Short mmCIF file of C-alpha atoms in Angstrom, two decimals:
data_model
loop_
_atom_site.label_atom_id
_atom_site.label_comp_id
_atom_site.label_asym_id
_atom_site.label_seq_id
_atom_site.Cartn_x
_atom_site.Cartn_y
_atom_site.Cartn_z
CA MET A 55 92.91 76.12 66.67
CA ILE A 56 93.37 77.39 70.22
CA ARG A 57 94.41 74.75 72.68
CA ARG A 58 94.03 75.33 76.37
CA PRO A 59 96.97 73.84 78.31
CA PRO A 60 96.07 70.81 80.41
CA ARG A 61 95.06 71.70 83.94
CA SER A 62 97.73 69.44 85.40
CA THR A 63 100.52 71.46 83.79
CA PRO A 64 102.22 74.05 86.06
CA LEU A 65 102.82 77.30 84.21
CA TYR A 66 104.98 80.29 85.01
CA SER A 67 105.28 83.93 84.16
CA SER A 68 107.30 87.00 84.93
CA ALA A 69 104.75 89.24 86.60
CA ALA A 70 103.68 91.71 89.23
CA SER A 71 102.01 90.28 92.27
CA ASP A 72 98.41 90.90 91.23
CA VAL A 73 98.95 88.44 88.38
CA TYR A 74 97.48 85.80 90.71
CA LYS A 75 94.03 86.86 89.49
CA ARG A 76 95.03 86.25 85.90
CA GLN A 77 96.75 83.04 86.94
CA ASP A 78 93.49 81.73 88.35
CA LEU A 79 91.61 82.66 85.19
CA CYS A 80 94.23 80.99 82.99
CA ASP A 81 94.94 78.01 85.26
CA VAL A 82 98.52 79.17 85.90
CA LYS A 83 99.67 77.68 89.18
CA ARG A 84 102.89 79.53 90.00
CA ALA A 85 104.96 82.47 88.78
CA VAL A 86 108.38 84.04 89.00
CA LEU A 87 108.06 87.70 89.96
CA VAL A 88 110.83 89.62 88.21
CA GLN A 89 111.59 93.12 89.43
CA HIS A 90 111.33 95.86 86.82
CA ARG A 91 114.27 98.02 85.89
CA GLY A 92 115.11 100.94 88.14
CA GLN A 93 113.32 99.55 91.21
CA TYR A 94 115.68 98.36 93.91
CA ASP A 95 113.30 97.89 96.83
CA ASN A 96 112.15 94.28 96.57
CA THR A 97 109.96 94.37 99.68
CA TYR A 98 106.66 94.39 97.77
CA LEU A 99 107.49 91.30 95.73
CA LEU A 100 108.70 89.44 98.82
CA LYS A 101 105.48 90.30 100.64
CA CYS A 102 103.52 88.94 97.72
CA ALA A 103 105.45 85.68 97.94
CA GLU A 104 104.84 85.58 101.69
CA ARG A 105 101.13 86.23 101.23
CA PHE A 106 100.76 83.35 98.75
CA PRO A 107 103.12 80.61 99.98
CA GLY A 108 104.44 78.32 97.27
CA ARG A 109 102.95 80.42 94.47
CA PHE A 110 105.69 82.95 93.76
CA SER A 111 109.45 83.05 93.55
CA VAL A 112 111.18 86.45 93.51
CA VAL A 113 113.94 87.73 91.26
CA GLY A 114 115.04 91.06 92.71
CA MET A 115 117.21 93.96 91.64
CA ILE A 116 119.83 96.06 93.39
CA ASP A 117 121.75 99.20 92.49
CA ILE A 118 125.08 97.68 91.56
CA SER A 119 126.71 101.12 91.33
CA CYS A 120 126.67 101.33 95.13
CA ILE A 121 129.85 100.31 96.91
CA ASP A 122 127.88 98.19 99.37
CA ALA A 123 125.97 96.34 96.63
CA PRO A 124 127.32 92.89 97.63
CA ALA A 125 126.12 93.35 101.23
CA THR A 126 122.76 94.61 99.98
CA LEU A 127 122.42 91.56 97.75
CA GLU A 128 123.18 89.26 100.67
CA LYS A 129 120.49 91.02 102.72
CA TRP A 130 117.86 90.45 100.04
CA SER A 131 118.98 86.86 99.64
CA THR A 132 118.50 86.33 103.38
CA GLN A 133 115.01 87.82 103.07
CA GLY A 134 114.05 85.38 100.34
CA ILE A 135 114.92 86.42 96.78
CA THR A 136 115.88 83.42 94.66
CA GLY A 137 117.40 85.33 91.78
CA LEU A 138 118.91 88.64 90.71
CA ARG A 139 118.03 90.62 87.60
CA LEU A 140 121.03 92.13 85.85
CA ASP A 141 121.63 93.69 82.47
CA ALA A 142 124.12 92.00 80.18
CA SER A 143 126.20 95.17 80.56
CA SER A 144 125.90 95.39 84.37
CA ARG A 145 129.29 96.07 85.95
CA SER A 146 130.39 97.13 89.42
CA PRO A 147 132.53 100.21 90.10
CA GLY A 148 136.11 99.73 91.18
CA LYS A 149 138.84 97.35 90.13
CA ASN A 150 136.64 94.25 90.05
CA GLN A 151 133.76 94.93 87.66
CA PHE A 152 132.20 91.55 88.40
CA THR A 153 131.84 91.89 92.18
CA VAL A 154 128.05 91.55 92.13
CA TRP A 155 128.12 88.68 89.63
CA GLU A 156 130.55 86.86 91.92
CA LYS A 157 128.42 87.56 95.00
CA ALA A 158 125.32 86.26 93.25
CA SER A 159 127.23 83.13 92.34
CA ASP A 160 128.39 82.65 95.94
CA LEU A 161 124.78 83.02 97.15
CA GLY A 162 123.49 80.48 94.65
CA LEU A 163 121.13 82.95 92.99
CA VAL A 164 119.71 82.54 89.50
CA ILE A 165 120.57 85.44 87.19
CA SER A 166 117.77 86.75 84.99
CA CYS A 167 119.57 88.77 82.36
CA SER A 168 118.10 91.48 80.14
CA GLY A 169 119.85 93.03 77.19
CA THR A 170 119.97 93.59 73.46
CA THR A 171 120.73 90.92 70.89
CA GLU A 172 124.02 92.66 70.20
CA GLU A 173 124.98 92.54 73.89
CA PHE A 174 124.15 88.84 74.17
CA ALA A 175 126.10 88.13 70.99
CA SER A 176 129.20 89.99 72.18
CA SER A 177 132.41 88.18 73.03
CA GLU A 178 132.51 90.12 76.31
CA PHE A 179 129.23 88.68 77.53
CA LYS A 180 130.10 85.19 76.35
CA GLY A 181 133.34 85.47 78.30
CA LEU A 182 131.38 86.47 81.40
CA VAL A 183 129.08 83.46 81.08
CA ALA A 184 132.07 81.18 80.57
CA GLN A 185 133.63 82.57 83.73
CA TYR A 186 130.60 81.78 85.91
CA GLN A 187 129.47 78.39 84.66
CA ASP A 188 128.43 77.38 88.18
CA MET A 189 125.68 80.05 88.08
CA ASN A 190 122.41 79.58 86.19
CA ILE A 191 121.73 82.46 83.79
CA ILE A 192 118.40 83.08 82.05
CA ILE A 193 118.56 85.03 78.79
CA GLU A 194 115.42 87.15 78.85
CA HIS A 195 113.04 88.04 76.02
CA MET A 196 114.40 85.60 73.45
CA ALA A 197 117.84 87.24 73.53
CA GLY A 198 116.36 90.61 72.60
CA ALA A 199 114.55 89.41 69.46
CA LYS A 200 112.05 91.85 67.94
CA PRO A 201 109.28 91.59 65.29
CA ASP A 202 111.79 92.60 62.62
CA THR A 203 114.38 89.99 63.66
CA LYS A 204 114.77 87.54 60.78
CA SER A 205 115.50 83.84 61.19
CA SER A 206 118.59 84.44 59.06
CA CYS A 207 119.87 87.23 61.33
CA SER A 208 123.55 86.55 62.02
CA ILE A 209 123.59 88.56 65.27
CA PHE A 210 120.66 86.54 66.64
CA ALA A 211 122.48 83.34 65.69
CA GLU A 212 125.58 84.57 67.51
CA ALA A 213 123.51 85.33 70.61
CA LEU A 214 122.13 81.78 70.55
CA GLU A 215 125.71 80.51 70.72
CA LEU A 216 125.34 81.09 74.47
CA SER A 217 123.54 77.74 74.45
CA LYS A 218 126.90 75.97 74.38
CA TYR A 219 127.21 76.82 78.07
CA PRO A 220 125.06 74.33 80.04
CA ASN A 221 124.24 76.93 82.73
CA THR A 222 122.29 79.13 80.29
CA TYR A 223 118.53 79.16 79.70
CA ILE A 224 116.42 81.24 77.33
CA LYS A 225 112.99 82.70 77.98
CA ILE A 226 110.27 82.90 75.34
CA GLY A 227 107.81 85.72 75.82
CA GLY A 228 104.44 86.18 74.15
CA LEU A 229 104.21 86.18 70.37
CA GLY A 230 103.52 89.92 70.54
CA GLU A 231 107.19 90.47 71.33
CA ILE A 232 108.43 88.81 68.14
CA ILE A 233 105.47 89.18 65.75
CA SER A 234 103.90 92.50 64.79
CA ARG A 235 100.67 93.09 66.66
CA PRO A 236 97.53 92.89 64.48
CA LYS A 237 96.05 96.31 63.66
CA VAL A 238 92.65 95.12 64.83
CA LEU A 239 92.32 93.16 68.07
CA ASN A 240 89.42 90.77 67.70
CA SER A 241 87.63 89.34 70.73
CA THR A 242 89.49 86.09 70.11
CA LEU A 243 93.00 87.14 69.14
CA VAL A 244 94.83 84.74 66.86
CA PHE A 245 98.21 85.64 65.38
CA PRO A 246 98.36 84.98 61.63
CA HIS A 247 101.42 82.81 62.06
CA SER A 248 103.98 81.68 64.59
CA SER A 249 107.62 82.74 64.53
CA PRO A 250 110.47 80.54 63.29
CA LEU A 251 112.63 82.14 65.99
CA ILE A 252 110.94 80.00 68.64
CA LYS A 253 111.91 76.73 66.98
CA ILE A 254 115.43 78.04 66.30
CA ALA A 255 115.88 78.94 69.98
CA ILE A 256 114.56 75.56 71.14
CA GLU A 257 116.85 73.73 68.73
CA ALA A 258 119.83 75.72 70.05
CA PHE A 259 119.19 75.37 73.79
CA GLY A 260 117.20 72.14 73.88
CA SER A 261 113.67 72.20 75.27
CA HIS A 262 114.96 71.48 78.80
CA ARG A 263 116.60 74.94 78.91
CA VAL A 264 113.71 76.98 77.52
CA MET A 265 110.89 78.56 79.54
CA TRP A 266 107.88 80.74 78.92
CA GLY A 267 107.58 84.23 80.38
CA SER A 268 104.37 86.26 80.11
CA ASP A 269 106.01 89.71 80.34
CA TYR A 270 103.08 90.81 82.51
CA PRO A 271 102.05 93.61 82.93
CA PRO A 272 103.52 95.04 79.64
CA VAL A 273 101.89 92.14 77.75
CA SER A 274 98.50 93.72 78.56
CA GLY A 275 99.30 96.38 75.95
CA ARG A 276 100.02 93.74 73.32
CA GLU A 277 98.12 90.46 73.02
CA GLY A 278 97.20 90.09 76.69
CA TYR A 279 98.22 87.53 79.31
CA ASN A 280 96.06 84.60 78.21
CA ASN A 281 96.83 85.09 74.52
CA ALA A 282 100.55 85.14 75.34
CA LEU A 283 100.15 81.81 77.09
CA ILE A 284 98.03 80.21 74.38
CA GLY A 285 100.09 81.65 71.52
CA VAL A 286 103.34 80.11 72.73
CA THR A 287 101.68 76.83 73.70
CA ASP A 288 100.21 76.53 70.19
CA SER A 289 103.57 77.42 68.63
CA ILE A 290 105.40 74.50 70.21
CA GLN A 291 102.95 71.73 69.37
CA PHE A 292 105.65 70.14 67.20
CA LEU A 293 107.29 68.98 70.46
CA PRO A 294 106.38 65.92 72.56
CA SER A 295 103.93 66.70 75.36
CA GLU A 296 106.55 66.27 78.10
CA GLU A 297 108.78 68.87 76.44
CA ILE A 298 105.87 71.29 76.12
CA GLU A 299 105.16 70.83 79.83
CA GLY A 300 108.82 71.55 80.52
CA ILE A 301 108.84 74.83 78.60
CA MET A 302 105.48 75.90 80.04
CA GLY A 303 106.39 75.15 83.64
CA LYS A 304 108.51 72.27 84.77
CA ASN A 305 111.85 73.75 83.68
CA ALA A 306 111.19 76.83 85.82
CA ASP A 307 109.91 74.57 88.58
CA ASN A 308 113.25 72.79 88.69
CA LEU A 309 115.36 75.92 88.32
CA PHE A 310 113.62 77.90 91.05
CA ASN A 311 113.00 74.94 93.35
CA PHE A 312 109.28 75.53 93.74
CA THR A 313 107.54 73.42 96.33
CA SER A 314 104.11 72.00 95.58
#
């Protein structure tokens, strides 16, 4: 059974700015715009946030290989980004490989971190997170889980050990990221089952440190924006309603300090 989220629930996504049209269709009130890899000019996303006050928060990117990366990050922070997207393997040149991580921490930015399950499970990355426990870090895309990731996967379990650090969050994308896409897309797409990985991640981090991300626009090539929203909402019906509302919006609301 498909359940439409209650209209009073604020929902969030990682998206490009034109997602506001899909937001309106799906009753999504606000979104975090996360810059895509390889793009270091965050002007467009900031203009989107300016055009729709209170609707978007911006997670930008910078080229950390540049010697002036810390100054560049401070400039973008002054212009309005609320977070920085880094790879788990992102390191600065020079003696201090964590210059940009430290600058982001000083600026109070949220880190949205992409990477593979192996990278998130590594002792090196866990050491980095332990070093910057005053900085909130979001583990993107269910810690790199894929359709062939099994619930018994030891590497995935090791990646979820990041949950022991209270400054870490994990993002659940659409089911199409962790369940094989049906060969035939019916007009009303329903996945044949949910994924046990979702419950495992929630049990590890606690529902208050889990949030939904649409992965728009790539999600359009899988199940689509609305199906990503509905699929995850249906998959967490085992939780109390207030915890569902947290995952589908309020946790991001608190983390990114959205204003109503």
